[in-house]
């Protein structure tokens, strides 16, 4: 197992270097000048001299290969530089958003797992019954319904519902407080986006759990277990569930990584100051240093999640590590 | 339909009541101390330095930390000519020495938040930075101070501005809300870029924190020089880029006010949902949508074609209908319609496209197109990918042009490539553009129509306009300034039709009715010191509980 983990870890490095090079080159191909956006983006007249000063200050006057060399040097000594927009350390800019995104991702993943696994298992165990049809309907609705739309419905529902019930409208807070500072404020803000994204995410996982369970329940060893007279509950929970979890683990891992940087629209709906919003801002502002760091962070999250999934796979099914 | 009429009536009633009784009621009420204001802001903070920034995204959260030398009267901000002292004392000084010298006396009770007394030397250092920045230091308002010959501080309490010639642009330029007064010692010790990332002001509030992308917090400055103010204990400016979020935040009690303005539909929705809990303030807005033809591209090089396109626009009708769905309303010429230098209605009627008889205008437009050999003209309107008011007005313009037989369509681009097209590529035939200013400063504002100006994208030359503009800059008498502006305006909008005005913007600020003291200004950059705002706490409790 240890040899397998070390081998998988060594494979991370070339992936990260390749991604860094690709990100640098792609960003330079995208049109846009941060200085022009900064000083003239709102339509105000920007003095060409001011634009030039800004470009010199940010090192954008240097040839591409010099910029690339500086970037790669920083990459290898783990210096991500400063945001071209705010002048603050990129690590600070990302750090502020990271905890929020991480919390939403964890809460959405938990919501999803709590919903998906029991429903998927029940649906498979009660295949082609009314229960199965209801669960399938619930999960198909979740896949069809974009999270941001569900988010809007939740906000409108809360506004209108609270107006009807208490005579005054209420919506979740729009400014973030860390959970250790004000747990009530924090949870009353983040529970709703976690539900909105968690539901969609659970729909995918429910269907995956159901189909994996159905496959496993048709395996010979399950038939043997039944023939031995084991009760269905034990067969499902003890013998089938662990094996059925292999594809579900993959889905959960990849979706978690996606949630860390991919909640762009949901973040807009709930005014969350997360990584998704920062990503969009940094790209539209042509803030190269910040965008590069963010892409690398997301690459890192994906790579690490893949690694974790692979290790979990190996733990769930020892045959994998031997092959 | 019934709901529509009900909501329109409610809105009209609320606005009417606010207009009739608002100011009187506000005067009658005694301000209360305490509580915090929650503002929602729809744009980002590029840096904290007012001397280089131009966005309300910076002004709204950062302005309360700073003082100005003079400012728009916070109790009468809708007047484009009423300025009062902020760190100076007494009345705003009148010019002496034939209109070329302004002497400001500085108050002796102003202190920066770090405890340093604010003196005339700080004011001089600040305006030196703005008007005469050293090489390599940016200043976005340098052009407004071209007439300033020198700034001196003969003692701790006196600042003297010596001008090259008398001008009506000086005082409005000084009162611009970006001219934050910085401490000389900060500039000397930390350099001219320190204020981009650091704050040490003398405004009503002290900086607490800025969480990027989230919020800016300020707390009451007990040593503020306007005694008895501010009333609030503090404020939080919450970043909320989506308009729907800002709107729902006010509706749901998560925010109290938004200072830039909402479209009419949003106002109606809020009024419908909250009734008396919302107060709506409305104002003409010192922003205007301009059509800019590219004179270097055929057939926009032909003044007949340009004039025909202007004649086709029914400005009065557009005002009536567009003001129900967009943030535009006022019909005007090149000068902000509320200013004494603006054209009167009769004067406007003499210009192409402003006459009452739209059918006659359009008949004339068709005749001009025929004469120019462009009876079957096809144009593509280049536009900015922002709904309010660009896309709404752009769509309306296309319909207007169709009424004279012009086949028109739209080419919409996001902001960055939109400005790249206007400024660098210049590969457009005709485009929407805008002129949006903070202080109403007509002589400076109308430089937008000046050939060769950095922000004029029409690509043309005209010696006559340049000559009149130079005369205007050197003219101190308002009546004569007015005469020159009329000639300038007629040349731009009629004779050359070098650019033409669509409609002026209209500002709508619905806010929770427990927010008191703030008065709407003709610009979303003005009256943002927050020192005159207070919260009716009993009313807030009634509305939000807690």
Short mmCIF file of C-alpha atoms in Angstrom, two decimals, chain A:
data_model
loop_
_atom_site.label_atom_id
_atom_site.label_comp_id
_atom_site.label_asym_id
_atom_site.label_seq_id
_atom_site.Cartn_x
_atom_site.Cartn_y
_atom_site.Cartn_z
CA UNK A 1 0.00 0.00 0.00
CA UNK A 2 2.81 2.46 0.93
CA UNK A 3 4.65 1.79 -2.33
CA UNK A 4 1.44 2.45 -4.22
CA UNK A 5 0.90 5.76 -2.39
CA UNK A 6 4.50 6.94 -3.03
CA UNK A 7 4.23 6.04 -6.72
CA UNK A 8 0.98 7.96 -7.05
CA UNK A 9 2.46 10.98 -5.24
CA UNK A 10 5.46 11.14 -7.57
CA UNK A 11 3.10 11.30 -10.51
CA UNK A 12 1.63 14.57 -9.18
CA UNK A 13 4.70 16.70 -9.94
CA UNK A 14 4.76 16.51 -13.77
CA UNK A 15 1.01 17.08 -13.79
CA UNK A 16 1.40 20.29 -11.81
CA UNK A 17 4.31 21.58 -13.92
CA UNK A 18 2.43 20.83 -17.16
CA UNK A 19 -0.64 22.65 -15.85
CA UNK A 20 1.46 25.66 -14.81
CA UNK A 21 2.98 26.00 -18.29
CA UNK A 22 -0.39 25.57 -20.00
CA UNK A 23 -2.08 28.13 -17.75
CA UNK A 24 0.63 30.72 -18.38
CA UNK A 25 0.45 30.33 -22.14
CA UNK A 26 -3.35 30.27 -22.35
CA UNK A 27 -3.74 33.39 -20.22
CA UNK A 28 -1.40 35.35 -22.48
CA UNK A 29 -3.53 34.41 -25.47
CA UNK A 30 -6.67 35.90 -23.95
CA UNK A 31 -7.14 39.55 -24.96
CA UNK A 32 -7.33 42.18 -22.20
CA UNK A 33 -5.06 44.53 -20.32
CA UNK A 34 -5.45 44.83 -16.56
CA UNK A 35 -4.23 48.45 -16.59
CA UNK A 36 -6.78 49.47 -19.18
CA UNK A 37 -9.52 47.69 -17.24
CA UNK A 38 -8.38 49.20 -13.95
CA UNK A 39 -8.25 52.80 -15.07
CA UNK A 40 -10.70 52.91 -17.95
CA UNK A 41 -13.00 49.94 -17.51
CA UNK A 42 -15.88 51.99 -16.15
CA UNK A 43 -15.71 54.25 -19.16
CA UNK A 44 -13.57 56.90 -17.54
CA UNK A 45 -10.81 58.38 -19.63
CA UNK A 46 -7.52 56.77 -18.79
CA UNK A 47 -4.38 58.74 -19.46
CA UNK A 48 -2.05 56.65 -21.71
CA UNK A 49 0.87 57.66 -19.47
CA UNK A 50 -0.99 56.28 -16.46
CA UNK A 51 -1.62 53.01 -18.31
CA UNK A 52 2.07 52.80 -19.20
CA UNK A 53 3.14 53.42 -15.60
CA UNK A 54 0.80 50.71 -14.44
CA UNK A 55 2.19 48.23 -16.98
CA UNK A 56 5.76 49.00 -15.93
CA UNK A 57 4.81 48.64 -12.26
CA UNK A 58 3.25 45.21 -12.91
CA UNK A 59 6.08 43.97 -15.12
CA UNK A 60 3.82 43.65 -18.14
CA UNK A 61 6.29 45.61 -20.27
CA UNK A 62 8.78 42.74 -19.99
CA UNK A 63 9.01 40.23 -22.85
CA UNK A 64 6.88 37.11 -22.46
CA UNK A 65 9.88 34.84 -21.82
CA UNK A 66 11.01 37.07 -18.93
CA UNK A 67 7.50 36.98 -17.45
CA UNK A 68 7.43 33.20 -17.91
CA UNK A 69 10.82 32.78 -16.23
CA UNK A 70 9.70 34.93 -13.26
CA UNK A 71 6.51 32.94 -12.99
CA UNK A 72 8.23 29.55 -13.05
CA UNK A 73 10.86 30.72 -10.52
CA UNK A 74 8.05 31.77 -8.21
CA UNK A 75 6.27 28.46 -8.80
CA UNK A 76 9.26 26.40 -7.74
CA UNK A 77 9.95 28.40 -4.58
CA UNK A 78 6.20 28.49 -3.76
CA UNK A 79 6.03 32.28 -4.15
CA UNK A 80 2.68 33.02 -5.78
CA UNK A 81 3.32 36.77 -5.95
CA UNK A 82 0.85 39.61 -5.44
CA UNK A 83 -2.50 40.26 -7.09
CA UNK A 84 -2.10 42.70 -9.97
CA UNK A 85 -5.49 44.21 -9.12
CA UNK A 86 -5.25 44.76 -5.36
CA UNK A 87 -1.51 44.51 -4.77
CA UNK A 88 -2.17 42.13 -1.88
CA UNK A 89 -0.47 38.75 -1.54
CA UNK A 90 -2.16 36.13 -3.69
CA UNK A 91 -2.05 33.70 -0.77
CA UNK A 92 -3.99 36.24 1.32
CA UNK A 93 -6.53 36.86 -1.46
CA UNK A 94 -7.11 33.14 -1.88
CA UNK A 95 -7.00 32.39 1.85
CA UNK A 96 -9.88 34.78 2.54
CA UNK A 97 -12.09 32.88 0.09
CA UNK A 98 -10.77 29.39 0.64
CA UNK A 99 -12.36 28.79 4.03
CA UNK A 100 -15.79 29.78 2.72
CA UNK A 101 -15.53 27.59 -0.37
CA UNK A 102 -14.20 24.70 1.68
CA UNK A 103 -17.05 24.96 4.15
CA UNK A 104 -19.70 25.12 1.41
CA UNK A 105 -18.07 22.19 -0.39
CA UNK A 106 -17.98 20.10 2.79
CA UNK A 107 -21.56 21.00 3.73
CA UNK A 108 -22.81 20.29 0.21
CA UNK A 109 -20.92 17.00 0.09
CA UNK A 110 -22.33 15.96 3.46
CA UNK A 111 -25.84 16.96 2.35
CA UNK A 112 -25.37 14.99 -0.80
CA UNK A 113 -23.98 11.87 0.88
CA UNK A 114 -26.67 11.93 3.57
CA UNK A 115 -29.35 12.09 0.89
CA UNK A 116 -27.77 9.99 -1.84
CA UNK A 117 -26.57 6.82 -0.15
CA UNK A 118 -29.73 5.87 1.75
CA UNK A 119 -31.96 6.83 -1.19
CA UNK A 120 -29.77 5.00 -3.72
CA UNK A 121 -29.67 1.88 -1.57
CA UNK A 122 -33.45 1.94 -0.89
CA UNK A 123 -34.17 2.56 -4.55
CA UNK A 124 -32.06 -0.43 -5.59
CA UNK A 125 -33.43 -2.67 -2.88
CA UNK A 126 -37.01 -1.73 -3.86
CA UNK A 127 -36.38 -1.79 -7.60
CA UNK A 128 -39.42 -1.06 -9.76
CA UNK A 129 -41.71 -0.29 -6.83
CA UNK A 130 -43.40 3.03 -6.07
CA UNK A 131 -40.51 3.90 -3.70
CA UNK A 132 -38.03 3.39 -6.54
CA UNK A 133 -40.08 5.55 -8.91
CA UNK A 134 -40.30 8.38 -6.36
CA UNK A 135 -36.54 8.28 -5.66
CA UNK A 136 -35.76 8.22 -9.38
CA UNK A 137 -38.10 11.15 -9.95
CA UNK A 138 -36.46 13.04 -7.09
CA UNK A 139 -32.98 12.44 -8.46
CA UNK A 140 -33.88 13.24 -12.09
CA UNK A 141 -35.41 16.52 -10.90
CA UNK A 142 -32.17 17.26 -9.07
CA UNK A 143 -30.10 16.69 -12.18
CA UNK A 144 -32.45 18.76 -14.34
CA UNK A 145 -32.61 21.68 -11.93
CA UNK A 146 -29.57 23.98 -11.98
CA UNK A 147 -28.30 24.80 -8.50
CA UNK A 148 -28.45 28.54 -9.08
CA UNK A 149 -32.11 28.30 -10.08
CA UNK A 150 -32.90 26.29 -6.99
CA UNK A 151 -30.93 28.93 -5.05
CA UNK A 152 -33.10 31.71 -6.46
CA UNK A 153 -36.22 29.72 -5.56
CA UNK A 154 -34.92 29.23 -2.03
CA UNK A 155 -34.27 32.96 -1.58
CA UNK A 156 -37.63 33.96 -3.02
CA UNK A 157 -39.31 31.25 -0.96
CA UNK A 158 -37.67 32.56 2.21
CA UNK A 159 -38.55 36.17 1.38
CA UNK A 160 -42.15 35.46 0.54
CA UNK A 161 -42.60 32.75 3.17
CA UNK A 162 -41.25 34.91 5.98
CA UNK A 163 -43.41 37.82 4.81
CA UNK A 164 -46.50 35.62 4.85
CA UNK A 165 -45.72 33.95 8.18
CA UNK A 166 -44.08 36.69 10.22
CA UNK A 167 -45.14 39.84 8.42
CA UNK A 168 -41.60 40.79 7.50
CA UNK A 169 -39.37 39.42 4.74
CA UNK A 170 -36.15 37.61 5.60
CA UNK A 171 -33.32 36.32 3.49
CA UNK A 172 -29.99 34.71 4.39
CA UNK A 173 -27.15 37.07 5.36
CA UNK A 174 -25.10 38.26 2.41
CA UNK A 175 -21.86 38.84 4.30
CA UNK A 176 -19.70 36.03 5.57
CA UNK A 177 -18.74 35.42 9.17
CA UNK A 178 -16.49 32.43 9.97
CA UNK A 179 -18.23 29.67 11.90
CA UNK A 180 -15.97 30.19 14.95
CA UNK A 181 -16.88 33.89 15.09
CA UNK A 182 -20.65 33.65 14.72
CA UNK A 183 -21.95 30.10 14.16
CA UNK A 184 -25.61 31.15 13.82
CA UNK A 185 -24.82 33.83 11.23
CA UNK A 186 -22.47 31.49 9.39
CA UNK A 187 -24.88 28.58 9.21
CA UNK A 188 -27.89 30.71 8.34
CA UNK A 189 -25.90 32.01 5.37
CA UNK A 190 -24.27 28.81 4.13
CA UNK A 191 -26.92 26.19 4.76
CA UNK A 192 -28.96 27.37 1.76
CA UNK A 193 -26.27 27.24 -0.93
CA UNK A 194 -25.14 23.92 0.57
CA UNK A 195 -28.69 22.60 0.17
CA UNK A 196 -29.05 23.99 -3.34
CA UNK A 197 -25.80 22.47 -4.57
CA UNK A 198 -26.00 19.42 -2.36
CA UNK A 199 -29.36 18.44 -3.83
CA UNK A 200 -28.08 18.50 -7.40
CA UNK A 201 -24.94 16.70 -6.38
CA UNK A 202 -26.95 14.10 -4.43
CA UNK A 203 -29.07 13.43 -7.50
CA UNK A 204 -26.02 12.26 -9.42
CA UNK A 205 -24.74 10.24 -6.48
CA UNK A 206 -28.17 8.68 -5.84
CA UNK A 207 -28.36 7.36 -9.37
CA UNK A 208 -24.80 6.10 -9.19
CA UNK A 209 -25.45 4.37 -5.83
CA UNK A 210 -28.64 2.82 -7.19
CA UNK A 211 -27.04 1.40 -10.33
CA UNK A 212 -23.93 0.20 -8.45
CA UNK A 213 -26.11 -1.48 -5.83
CA UNK A 214 -28.25 -3.14 -8.49
CA UNK A 215 -25.12 -4.52 -10.11
CA UNK A 216 -23.69 -5.80 -6.87
CA UNK A 217 -27.00 -7.30 -5.73
CA UNK A 218 -26.89 -9.47 -8.85
CA UNK A 219 -23.41 -10.81 -8.03
CA UNK A 220 -22.90 -14.48 -7.25
CA UNK A 221 -21.70 -13.86 -3.71
CA UNK A 222 -24.93 -12.01 -2.91
CA UNK A 223 -26.95 -14.90 -4.29
CA UNK A 224 -24.83 -17.22 -2.13
CA UNK A 225 -25.52 -15.04 0.89
CA UNK A 226 -29.23 -15.17 0.19
CA UNK A 227 -29.05 -18.95 -0.31
CA UNK A 228 -27.40 -19.20 3.11
CA UNK A 229 -30.53 -17.58 4.53
CA UNK A 230 -29.09 -14.18 5.51
CA UNK A 231 -31.67 -11.49 5.96
CA UNK A 232 -31.86 -8.84 3.23
CA UNK A 233 -30.79 -5.98 5.56
CA UNK A 234 -27.53 -7.74 6.41
CA UNK A 235 -26.91 -8.64 2.78
CA UNK A 236 -27.35 -5.07 1.66
CA UNK A 237 -25.53 -3.28 4.47
CA UNK A 238 -22.72 -5.71 5.16
CA UNK A 239 -22.00 -7.47 1.90
CA UNK A 240 -23.18 -5.26 -0.96
CA UNK A 241 -22.78 -1.68 0.21
CA UNK A 242 -18.97 -1.55 0.51
CA UNK A 243 -18.48 -2.93 -2.98
CA UNK A 244 -21.17 -0.68 -4.43
CA UNK A 245 -19.39 2.35 -2.99
CA UNK A 246 -16.45 2.19 -5.45
CA UNK A 247 -17.99 4.31 -8.24
CA UNK A 248 -19.80 6.50 -5.68
CA UNK A 249 -16.48 7.40 -4.04
CA UNK A 250 -15.20 8.56 -7.42
CA UNK A 251 -18.23 10.75 -8.03
CA UNK A 252 -18.12 12.23 -4.52
CA UNK A 253 -14.39 12.98 -4.79
CA UNK A 254 -14.56 14.63 -8.19
CA UNK A 255 -17.70 16.61 -7.34
CA UNK A 256 -16.08 17.85 -4.13
CA UNK A 257 -13.10 19.11 -6.13
CA UNK A 258 -15.46 20.74 -8.60
CA UNK A 259 -17.37 22.47 -5.81
CA UNK A 260 -14.19 24.09 -4.49
CA UNK A 261 -13.88 26.33 -7.50
CA UNK A 262 -16.92 25.73 -9.60
CA UNK A 263 -19.78 27.32 -7.68
CA UNK A 264 -19.58 30.46 -9.76
CA UNK A 265 -23.26 31.10 -10.39
CA UNK A 266 -24.49 29.84 -7.02
CA UNK A 267 -21.99 32.14 -5.34
CA UNK A 268 -23.47 35.05 -7.28
CA UNK A 269 -27.01 34.15 -6.22
CA UNK A 270 -26.12 33.92 -2.53
CA UNK A 271 -23.44 36.65 -2.70
CA UNK A 272 -20.76 34.28 -1.44
CA UNK A 273 -17.22 35.56 -1.48
CA UNK A 274 -15.81 32.22 -2.59
CA UNK A 275 -13.16 30.95 -4.96
CA UNK A 276 -15.58 30.78 -7.91
CA UNK A 277 -16.36 34.48 -7.71
CA UNK A 278 -12.67 35.29 -7.31
CA UNK A 279 -11.89 33.14 -10.34
CA UNK A 280 -14.35 35.03 -12.55
CA UNK A 281 -13.14 38.40 -11.26
CA UNK A 282 -9.48 37.57 -11.78
CA UNK A 283 -10.09 36.39 -15.35
CA UNK A 284 -12.25 39.37 -16.32
CA UNK A 285 -9.67 41.72 -14.81
CA UNK A 286 -6.79 39.94 -16.57
CA UNK A 287 -5.14 39.56 -13.17
CA UNK A 288 -2.55 37.04 -14.36
CA UNK A 289 -0.86 36.28 -11.05
CA UNK A 290 -4.13 35.63 -9.25
CA UNK A 291 -5.65 33.59 -12.08
CA UNK A 292 -2.52 31.46 -12.36
CA UNK A 293 -2.49 30.81 -8.64
CA UNK A 294 -6.20 29.96 -8.62
CA UNK A 295 -5.91 27.57 -11.54
CA UNK A 296 -2.98 25.90 -9.87
CA UNK A 297 -4.97 25.61 -6.65
CA UNK A 298 -7.86 23.97 -8.46
CA UNK A 299 -5.49 21.67 -10.35
CA UNK A 300 -3.95 20.78 -7.01
CA UNK A 301 -7.35 20.06 -5.47
CA UNK A 302 -8.33 17.86 -8.40
CA UNK A 303 -5.02 16.03 -8.32
CA UNK A 304 -5.21 15.52 -4.56
CA UNK A 305 -8.84 14.40 -4.73
CA UNK A 306 -7.93 11.94 -7.47
CA UNK A 307 -5.14 10.70 -5.31
CA UNK A 308 -7.45 10.32 -2.31
CA UNK A 309 -10.01 8.52 -4.47
CA UNK A 310 -7.36 6.16 -5.78
CA UNK A 311 -6.16 5.39 -2.27
CA UNK A 312 -9.73 4.84 -1.09
CA UNK A 313 -10.31 2.61 -4.05
CA UNK A 314 -7.27 0.59 -3.11
CA UNK A 315 -8.53 0.37 0.44
CA UNK A 316 -12.03 -0.66 -0.60
CA UNK A 317 -10.80 -3.14 -3.20
CA UNK A 318 -7.32 -4.53 -2.46
CA UNK A 319 -7.15 -6.07 -5.94
CA UNK A 320 -6.62 -2.56 -7.35
CA UNK A 321 -3.31 -1.88 -5.59
CA UNK A 322 -1.93 -5.28 -6.66
CA UNK A 323 -2.71 -4.55 -10.28
#
